[in-house]
PDB file of C-alpha atoms in Angstrom:
ATOM      1  CA  MET A 170       0.195   0.072   0.305  1.00 86.00           C
ATOM      2  CA  MET A 171       1.150   3.296  -0.668  1.00 90.00           C
ATOM      3  CA  ILE A 172       0.432   6.400   1.367  1.00 88.00           C
ATOM      4  CA  PRO A 173       0.489   9.476  -1.008  1.00 91.00           C
ATOM      5  CA  ASN A 174       1.447  12.473   1.365  1.00 91.00           C
ATOM      6  CA  SER A 175       3.322  10.995   4.519  1.00 89.00           C
ATOM      7  CA  SER A 176       3.360  14.299   6.109  1.00 86.00           C
ATOM      8  CA  ALA A 177      -0.525  14.320   6.924  1.00 84.00           C
ATOM      9  CA  LEU A 178      -0.241  11.234   9.074  1.00 83.00           C
ATOM     10  CA  PRO A 179      -0.153  11.740  12.769  1.00 86.00           C
ATOM     11  CA  PHE A 180       3.011   9.319  13.142  1.00 87.00           C
ATOM     12  CA  THR A 181       6.372   9.392  14.655  1.00 89.00           C
ATOM     13  CA  TRP A 182       9.214   9.112  12.158  1.00 91.00           C
ATOM     14  CA  THR A 183      12.576   7.641  12.892  1.00 90.00           C
ATOM     15  CA  LYS A 184      15.547   7.525  11.060  1.00 87.00           C
ATOM     16  CA  SER A 185      18.510   4.817  11.664  1.00 77.00           C
ATOM     17  CA  SER A 186      21.350   5.875  13.913  1.00 75.00           C
ATOM     18  CA  TYR A 187      23.228   4.176  10.802  1.00 72.00           C
ATOM     19  CA  SER A 188      22.130   7.227   8.543  1.00 72.00           C
ATOM     20  CA  GLY A 189      25.274   9.510   7.441  1.00 68.00           C
ATOM     21  CA  ASN A 190      24.850  12.884   6.378  1.00 72.00           C
ATOM     22  CA  GLN A 191      24.823  11.906   2.617  1.00 70.00           C
ATOM     23  CA  GLY A 192      20.889  12.232   2.484  1.00 70.00           C
ATOM     24  CA  ASP A 193      20.376   8.656   1.296  1.00 75.00           C
ATOM     25  CA  CYS A 194      18.093   7.894   4.156  1.00 87.00           C
ATOM     26  CA  VAL A 195      14.547   6.164   4.926  1.00 87.00           C
ATOM     27  CA  GLU A 196      12.263   6.973   7.913  1.00 91.00           C
ATOM     28  CA  VAL A 197      10.266   4.299   9.384  1.00 90.00           C
ATOM     29  CA  ALA A 198       6.846   4.748  11.735  1.00 90.00           C
ATOM     30  CA  HIS A 199       7.336   2.031  14.087  1.00 81.00           C
ATOM     31  CA  GLY A 200       4.141   0.960  16.020  1.00 77.00           C
ATOM     32  CA  ALA A 201       1.978   3.293  13.749  1.00 72.00           C
ATOM     33  CA  VAL A 202      -0.046   0.721  12.247  1.00 77.00           C
ATOM     34  CA  PRO A 203      -0.617  -2.416  13.609  1.00 83.00           C
ATOM     35  CA  ALA A 204       1.656  -5.414  11.882  1.00 87.00           C
ATOM     36  CA  ALA A 205       2.902  -3.058   9.215  1.00 89.00           C
ATOM     37  CA  LEU A 206       5.700  -0.451   8.823  1.00 90.00           C
ATOM     38  CA  PRO A 207       4.947   2.945   7.021  1.00 92.00           C
ATOM     39  CA  VAL A 208       8.610   3.885   5.219  1.00 92.00           C
ATOM     40  CA  ARG A 209       9.510   7.213   3.388  1.00 92.00           C
ATOM     41  CA  ASP A 210      12.140   8.980   2.164  1.00 92.00           C
ATOM     42  CA  SER A 211      13.813  11.176   4.474  1.00 89.00           C
ATOM     43  CA  LYS A 212      14.454  14.077   2.055  1.00 89.00           C
ATOM     44  CA  ARG A 213      10.991  14.132   1.155  1.00 91.00           C
ATOM     45  CA  PRO A 214       8.915  14.354   4.325  1.00 89.00           C
ATOM     46  CA  ALA A 215       5.751  15.364   2.298  1.00 92.00           C
ATOM     47  CA  GLY A 216       6.178  12.635  -0.281  1.00 94.00           C
ATOM     48  CA  PRO A 217       4.931   9.072  -0.246  1.00 96.00           C
ATOM     49  CA  ALA A 218       4.982   6.241   2.166  1.00 94.00           C
ATOM     50  CA  VAL A 219       5.072   2.500   1.488  1.00 94.00           C
ATOM     51  CA  VAL A 220       3.559   0.449   3.853  1.00 92.00           C
ATOM     52  CA  PHE A 221       5.206  -3.192   4.301  1.00 93.00           C
ATOM     53  CA  SER A 222       4.234  -6.068   6.625  1.00 94.00           C
ATOM     54  CA  ALA A 223       6.114  -6.209   9.688  1.00 89.00           C
ATOM     55  CA  ASP A 224       7.671  -9.920   7.973  1.00 93.00           C
ATOM     56  CA  THR A 225       8.499  -8.113   4.985  1.00 94.00           C
ATOM     57  CA  TRP A 226      10.332  -5.288   6.773  1.00 89.00           C
ATOM     58  CA  TRP A 227      12.029  -7.186   8.979  1.00 90.00           C
ATOM     59  CA  GLY A 228      13.159  -9.551   6.427  1.00 95.00           C
ATOM     60  CA  PHE A 229      14.518  -6.679   4.456  1.00 91.00           C
ATOM     61  CA  VAL A 230      16.258  -5.667   7.581  1.00 88.00           C
ATOM     62  CA  ASP A 231      17.871  -8.919   8.041  1.00 95.00           C
ATOM     63  CA  ALA A 232      19.286  -9.221   4.520  1.00 95.00           C
ATOM     64  CA  VAL A 233      20.823  -5.968   4.592  1.00 88.00           C
ATOM     65  CA  LYS A 234      22.653  -7.036   7.965  1.00 90.00           C
ATOM     66  CA  ARG A 235      23.921 -10.100   6.255  1.00 95.00           C
ATOM     67  CA  GLY A 236      25.000  -8.180   2.982  1.00 94.00           C
ATOM     68  CA  ASP A 237      22.457  -9.931   0.737  1.00 94.00           C
ATOM     69  CA  VAL A 238      21.198  -6.566  -0.526  1.00 84.00           C
TER      70      VAL A 238
END
């Protein structure tokens, strides 16, 4: 699912502590939607957010940690 304007949502967005100053970051709204995670581009807070199932999101995070992605 995609949300066209993520800034209109009453969510608290967080950025990874691993993010550098290059601006290539995503923000996640943990706990905003049951069993799902909205994700958006940190450079575009009024831009769209993509909503992933929790299993899909954490599978992606694990793949990144392993170096698979």
